Amino acid sequence: MSEKSDFKWGPATGVGSMPGGDAREAAKTVTGSFEDFPFLAELPARGPGADMIGRTAGLLVDVYARVEPSGWRVGDRPGRDTKRARSWLGEDLDALEEFTQGYEGPLKVQVVGPWTLAAALELRNGESALSDPGACRDLAASLAEGLREHLADVRRRVPGAQLVLQLDEPSLIAVLRGQIKTASTYRTHRAVDRQVVESALRDVMGVHSGDGGPVVVHSCAPDVPFALLRRSGADAVSFDFSLLTERDDDTIGEAVEAGTKLFAGVVPGVDGPLSDPAGSVMGVRTLWRRLGLHPGSLAESVVVTPSCGLAGASPAYARAALAHCARAARSLADNPE
C-alpha cells in the first residue's frame, strides 16, 4: 500500500474558523476537542488580515495585498494589512505550538485555494484576478511558494505532527460556471476551463502531496465537483452533508471506492439545537446503505466535521459543536449500521 493509503486520519475534526479573537483559547478548545486530529484555528472576528482571504494573502510570496473598501487588492509592497495578517498567523501558530507539545498524529492547516483566491483578490484596476489568466497563474505560483514556507514552519513548531493540508474553495463552482461578478456587478467573468482549474489545483496541492502529504479540499457550496477534485489530486473532500442530493450518489460512490476520504459536515455551523450524536450521522449511514457500501468501511472512509466554519457561532456553541462531532464519530465507529 502507498504511504497515503496507510495514513491514519482522525475520526473527527473542525473546518477551520472559530469565534472570538483569543488565539490561546481557540487552540485550547481545538486541541481539547480533537485529541487525535486538531487543526490550526482561524479567528476572522479580529478583522481584516484574520479573514480567510487576508490570511492567505499574507502567505503569498512577492505578491502583496491591502484592504480597500471593495475588498483585498494587490499592491506594490507589503503594507500594514499584510503585516497584520502575518502577525495574527504567528500568534495562532504560537498558541497551537503551546498546546501541541509532544503531539504525534494528524494536524490540519487551512489556506484558501487558488481559484477562490483569484475570485476574491482584486488587481490594481479593481477587477478580480480571475479576469486575467496570467494573473491567475502568477497567484497560484505565489500561493504554492508561500504554502511551502508555511508548512515548513508548522513542521518545525510541531515536529511530531503529520500535516494535512486543506484548501478552502467555496467559490470553485461559481468559477467553473462563470458566476463570479465583475467589478461593475452587471456582468460575470467567463467560466474557467476545467483543465485549467485542475492544473492550478494540482500545482498547489503538489507542494504537500509531492512529499506524500494528504490534501483535502473544502467547499460548503452545493454541487461540489468530487470527480474534478479527485483528478486534481485531492485525497479527501470536505463538504456540507445537508447539501447533498441523490444526483451526487454515483460520484460519491466512485470516490469512496477509489479511496477518497469524505469529511462529512453533519453538525450545523451556527447556533441551534444539537441532536443526539447518533442522529447527526444517521444521514451518513443512510447514504452508505443507498450506495450499497459495506457498513464496516464507514469509520475508515468518513471524518465527521461541522458543516462549515464556526466563525458565526457563539463560543459556547462552537465548543459544543466540536465535542458533538467527536461523539458522533464514535457513534459511527461503534454502530456503523
Coordinates of C-alpha atoms in Angstrom, one line a residue:
M1 CA 0.0 0.0 0.0
S2 CA 1.1 3.6 -0.6
E3 CA 2.1 5.9 2.2
K4 CA -1.1 7.9 1.7
S5 CA -3.4 4.8 1.9
D6 CA -1.7 4.0 5.2
F7 CA -2.3 7.5 6.6
K8 CA -4.1 7.4 9.9
W9 CA -6.8 10.1 9.7
G10 CA -8.5 11.1 12.9
P11 CA -12.3 10.3 13.3
A12 CA -13.4 14.0 13.6
T13 CA -12.0 17.5 13.2
G14 CA -13.1 21.1 12.6
V15 CA -13.3 23.0 9.3
G16 CA -11.1 26.0 10.3
S17 CA -12.7 29.1 11.7
M18 CA -13.7 29.7 15.3
P19 CA -15.5 32.6 17.0
G20 CA -13.8 35.3 19.1
G21 CA -10.3 36.7 19.0
D22 CA -8.3 34.8 21.7
A23 CA -5.8 32.6 19.9
R24 CA -4.9 30.6 23.1
E25 CA -8.5 29.9 24.0
A26 CA -9.2 28.7 20.4
A27 CA -6.1 26.5 20.4
K28 CA -7.1 25.1 23.8
T29 CA -10.6 24.3 22.6
V30 CA -9.5 22.7 19.4
T31 CA -6.8 20.5 20.9
G32 CA -9.1 19.6 23.8
S33 CA -11.9 18.6 21.5
F34 CA -9.9 16.7 19.0
E35 CA -7.0 14.9 20.7
D36 CA -6.3 12.8 17.6
F37 CA -7.0 15.3 14.8
P38 CA -6.6 19.0 15.8
F39 CA -6.4 21.9 13.4
L40 CA -4.9 25.4 13.2
A41 CA -7.8 27.7 14.2
E42 CA -8.7 30.8 12.3
L43 CA -10.2 33.8 14.1
P44 CA -11.7 36.2 11.4
A45 CA -13.6 38.2 14.1
R46 CA -10.3 40.1 14.7
G47 CA -10.8 41.9 11.4
P48 CA -9.0 42.3 8.0
G49 CA -6.0 40.1 7.9
A50 CA -7.6 37.4 10.1
D51 CA -10.3 36.7 7.4
M52 CA -9.7 33.8 5.1
I53 CA -8.7 35.9 2.1
G54 CA -6.4 38.2 4.1
R55 CA -4.8 35.4 6.0
T56 CA -3.9 33.6 2.8
A57 CA -2.8 36.8 1.1
G58 CA -0.3 37.2 3.9
L59 CA 1.3 34.0 2.9
L60 CA 1.9 35.0 -0.7
V61 CA 5.5 35.4 -1.9
D62 CA 6.3 38.6 -3.9
V63 CA 2.6 39.4 -4.1
Y64 CA 1.2 41.8 -1.6
A65 CA -2.4 42.9 -0.9
R66 CA -4.1 45.7 1.0
V67 CA -7.6 46.3 2.1
E68 CA -9.8 48.6 0.0
P69 CA -13.4 49.5 0.6
S70 CA -14.3 46.8 -2.1
G71 CA -12.1 44.1 -0.6
W72 CA -8.5 42.9 -0.8
R73 CA -6.4 44.4 -3.7
V74 CA -3.0 43.7 -5.0
G75 CA -0.4 46.3 -4.0
D76 CA 3.2 47.2 -4.8
R77 CA 4.8 46.4 -1.4
P78 CA 3.9 44.8 2.0
G79 CA 1.8 47.3 4.0
R80 CA 0.2 47.3 7.4
D81 CA -2.5 44.9 6.3
T82 CA 0.0 42.3 5.2
K83 CA 2.0 42.8 8.4
R84 CA -1.2 42.4 10.4
A85 CA -2.1 39.2 8.7
R86 CA 1.3 37.7 9.3
S87 CA 1.3 38.8 12.9
W88 CA -2.0 37.2 13.6
L89 CA -1.0 34.0 11.9
G90 CA 2.2 34.0 14.0
E91 CA 0.0 34.4 17.1
D92 CA -2.2 31.5 16.1
L93 CA 0.9 29.3 15.4
D94 CA 2.4 30.2 18.8
A95 CA -0.8 29.2 20.5
L96 CA -1.1 25.9 18.6
E97 CA 2.6 25.1 19.4
E98 CA 1.9 25.7 23.1
F99 CA -1.0 23.2 23.2
T100 CA 0.6 20.5 21.0
Q101 CA 3.8 19.9 22.9
G102 CA 4.7 16.3 22.3
Y103 CA 1.8 15.7 20.0
E104 CA 2.1 13.0 17.4
G105 CA -0.6 12.4 14.8
P106 CA -2.5 14.2 12.1
L107 CA -2.7 18.0 12.2
K108 CA -4.7 20.1 9.7
V109 CA -3.9 23.5 8.4
Q110 CA -6.1 25.5 6.1
V111 CA -5.5 28.0 3.3
V112 CA -7.7 29.5 0.6
G113 CA -7.3 27.6 -2.7
P114 CA -6.1 29.3 -5.9
W115 CA -9.5 29.8 -7.5
T116 CA -11.4 31.2 -4.6
L117 CA -8.3 33.5 -4.0
A118 CA -8.3 34.6 -7.7
A119 CA -12.1 35.3 -7.5
A120 CA -11.7 37.4 -4.3
L121 CA -8.4 39.2 -4.8
E122 CA -8.6 42.4 -6.9
L123 CA -6.0 43.6 -9.4
R124 CA -4.9 47.2 -9.4
N125 CA -7.7 48.1 -11.9
G126 CA -10.3 46.9 -9.4
E127 CA -11.2 43.7 -11.4
S128 CA -10.9 40.3 -9.9
A129 CA -7.7 38.4 -10.7
L130 CA -10.0 35.9 -12.3
S131 CA -10.3 38.3 -15.2
D132 CA -6.6 37.8 -16.2
P133 CA -5.3 34.2 -16.9
G134 CA -1.7 35.4 -16.4
A135 CA -2.6 36.8 -13.0
C136 CA -4.3 33.6 -12.0
R137 CA -1.1 31.6 -12.9
D138 CA 1.1 34.1 -11.0
L139 CA -1.2 33.9 -8.0
A140 CA -1.2 30.1 -7.9
A141 CA 2.6 30.1 -8.2
S142 CA 2.9 32.6 -5.4
L143 CA 0.5 30.7 -3.2
A144 CA 2.4 27.5 -3.8
E145 CA 5.7 29.1 -2.7
G146 CA 4.2 30.7 0.3
L147 CA 2.5 27.5 1.3
R148 CA 5.8 25.6 1.1
E149 CA 7.3 28.0 3.7
H150 CA 4.2 27.9 5.9
L151 CA 4.1 24.1 6.1
A152 CA 7.8 24.0 6.9
D153 CA 7.2 26.5 9.7
V154 CA 4.4 24.3 11.1
R155 CA 6.6 21.2 10.9
R156 CA 9.3 23.0 12.9
R157 CA 6.8 24.0 15.6
V158 CA 5.0 20.6 15.9
P159 CA 7.7 18.1 14.8
G160 CA 5.6 15.1 15.7
A161 CA 2.6 16.1 13.5
Q162 CA 1.6 14.5 10.2
L163 CA 0.3 17.6 8.4
V164 CA -2.9 17.6 6.4
L165 CA -3.3 20.5 4.0
Q166 CA -6.8 21.8 3.5
L167 CA -7.6 24.1 0.5
D168 CA -10.7 26.1 1.0
E169 CA -12.5 26.5 -2.3
P170 CA -16.1 27.8 -1.6
S171 CA -16.1 29.8 -4.9
L172 CA -14.9 26.9 -7.1
I173 CA -18.3 26.0 -8.6
A174 CA -19.0 29.7 -9.4
V175 CA -15.6 29.9 -11.1
L176 CA -16.4 26.8 -13.2
R177 CA -19.9 28.1 -14.1
G178 CA -18.9 31.7 -14.9
Q179 CA -20.9 33.1 -12.0
I180 CA -18.3 35.4 -10.4
K181 CA -19.4 39.0 -10.9
T182 CA -17.2 41.7 -12.5
A183 CA -16.5 44.9 -10.6
S184 CA -19.5 46.6 -12.2
T185 CA -21.7 43.7 -11.0
Y186 CA -23.6 43.9 -14.3
R187 CA -21.7 41.1 -15.9
T188 CA -19.9 37.9 -14.8
H189 CA -16.4 36.6 -15.6
R190 CA -16.3 33.9 -18.2
A191 CA -16.1 30.3 -16.9
V192 CA -12.6 29.0 -16.5
D193 CA -11.8 25.8 -18.4
R194 CA -11.9 22.7 -16.2
Q195 CA -8.5 21.6 -17.3
V196 CA -7.0 24.9 -16.3
V197 CA -8.8 24.7 -13.0
E198 CA -7.4 21.2 -12.4
S199 CA -3.9 22.2 -13.4
A200 CA -3.7 25.0 -10.9
L201 CA -5.2 22.9 -8.1
R202 CA -2.7 20.1 -8.9
D203 CA 0.2 22.5 -8.8
V204 CA -0.8 24.0 -5.4
M205 CA -1.6 20.6 -3.9
G206 CA 1.7 19.3 -5.2
V207 CA 3.6 21.4 -2.6
H208 CA 2.3 19.0 0.0
S209 CA 1.2 15.9 -1.9
G210 CA 4.6 15.8 -3.6
D211 CA 6.1 14.9 -0.2
G212 CA 3.5 12.3 0.4
G213 CA 1.3 14.6 2.5
P214 CA -2.5 14.2 2.3
V215 CA -4.6 17.1 0.9
V216 CA -8.3 17.8 1.5
V217 CA -10.4 20.3 -0.4
H218 CA -13.3 22.0 1.4
S219 CA -16.3 23.6 -0.1
C220 CA -19.6 24.3 1.7
A221 CA -21.3 25.2 -1.6
P222 CA -23.8 23.0 -3.4
D223 CA -22.7 20.6 -6.2
V224 CA -19.1 20.0 -5.0
P225 CA -17.2 18.7 -8.1
F226 CA -16.0 15.4 -6.5
A227 CA -14.6 13.9 -9.7
L228 CA -12.7 17.1 -10.7
L229 CA -11.1 17.3 -7.2
R230 CA -10.1 13.7 -7.3
R231 CA -8.4 14.1 -10.7
S232 CA -6.6 17.2 -9.3
G233 CA -5.1 15.0 -6.6
A234 CA -7.3 15.6 -3.6
D235 CA -7.1 12.7 -1.1
A236 CA -10.2 13.9 0.7
V237 CA -13.2 16.2 0.1
S238 CA -14.9 18.3 2.8
F239 CA -18.5 19.4 2.3
D240 CA -21.8 20.3 3.9
F241 CA -23.6 17.0 4.1
S242 CA -27.0 18.6 4.1
L243 CA -26.5 20.0 0.5
L244 CA -26.0 16.5 -1.0
T245 CA -28.7 15.2 -3.3
E246 CA -29.1 11.7 -4.8
R247 CA -27.6 13.2 -8.0
D248 CA -24.3 13.0 -6.1
D249 CA -24.5 9.3 -5.3
D250 CA -22.6 8.0 -8.3
T251 CA -19.6 10.4 -7.9
I252 CA -19.5 9.8 -4.1
G253 CA -19.6 6.1 -4.5
E254 CA -16.8 6.2 -7.1
A255 CA -14.8 8.5 -4.8
V256 CA -15.2 6.2 -1.8
E257 CA -14.3 3.1 -3.8
A258 CA -11.2 4.9 -5.1
G259 CA -10.1 5.6 -1.5
T260 CA -11.1 9.2 -1.2
K261 CA -11.8 10.3 2.3
L262 CA -15.1 12.1 3.0
F263 CA -15.1 15.0 5.5
A264 CA -18.8 14.9 6.2
G265 CA -20.1 18.2 7.6
V266 CA -23.1 17.0 9.6
V267 CA -23.1 19.4 12.6
P268 CA -24.6 22.8 11.9
G269 CA -22.1 25.7 11.9
V270 CA -24.4 28.2 13.6
D271 CA -26.1 28.2 17.0
G272 CA -29.1 25.9 17.3
P273 CA -30.2 22.7 19.0
L274 CA -27.9 19.7 18.5
S275 CA -29.5 16.2 18.0
D276 CA -28.1 13.2 19.7
P277 CA -24.7 12.1 18.2
A278 CA -26.2 9.0 16.5
G279 CA -28.9 11.2 14.9
S280 CA -26.3 13.5 13.5
V281 CA -24.7 10.7 11.4
M282 CA -27.9 8.9 10.5
G283 CA -27.8 10.5 7.1
V284 CA -24.3 9.1 6.5
R285 CA -25.5 5.6 7.4
T286 CA -28.4 6.0 5.0
L287 CA -26.1 7.2 2.2
W288 CA -23.9 4.1 2.8
R289 CA -26.9 1.8 2.5
R290 CA -28.1 3.6 -0.6
L291 CA -24.7 3.2 -2.3
G292 CA -24.5 -0.5 -1.3
L293 CA -21.2 0.1 0.6
H294 CA -20.1 -2.1 3.4
P295 CA -21.0 -0.5 6.8
G296 CA -17.7 -1.6 8.2
S297 CA -16.0 0.9 5.9
L298 CA -17.8 3.9 7.3
A299 CA -15.4 4.8 10.1
E300 CA -12.4 4.3 7.7
S301 CA -13.9 6.5 5.0
V302 CA -15.6 9.3 6.9
V303 CA -14.3 12.1 9.1
V304 CA -17.0 13.9 11.0
T305 CA -16.9 17.8 10.9
P306 CA -19.2 20.8 11.3
S307 CA -21.0 21.8 8.1
C308 CA -18.7 24.8 7.7
G309 CA -16.6 27.1 9.7
L310 CA -17.8 28.2 13.2
A311 CA -16.9 31.9 13.0
G312 CA -20.6 32.9 13.1
A313 CA -21.3 30.8 16.2
S314 CA -21.2 31.7 19.8
P315 CA -18.1 30.5 21.7
A316 CA -20.3 28.1 23.8
Y317 CA -22.0 26.6 20.8
A318 CA -18.6 26.2 19.0
R319 CA -17.2 24.2 21.9
A320 CA -20.4 22.1 22.0
A321 CA -20.3 21.6 18.2
L322 CA -16.7 20.3 18.2
A323 CA -17.4 18.0 21.1
H324 CA -20.6 16.8 19.3
C325 CA -18.5 15.9 16.2
A326 CA -16.2 13.8 18.3
R327 CA -19.1 11.9 19.9
A328 CA -20.9 11.5 16.5
A329 CA -17.7 10.0 15.1
R330 CA -17.5 7.5 18.0
S331 CA -21.2 6.6 17.3
L332 CA -20.4 6.0 13.7
A333 CA -17.5 3.7 14.6
D334 CA -19.3 1.8 17.3
N335 CA -22.6 1.4 15.4
P336 CA -22.0 1.6 11.7
E337 CA -25.3 0.1 10.8

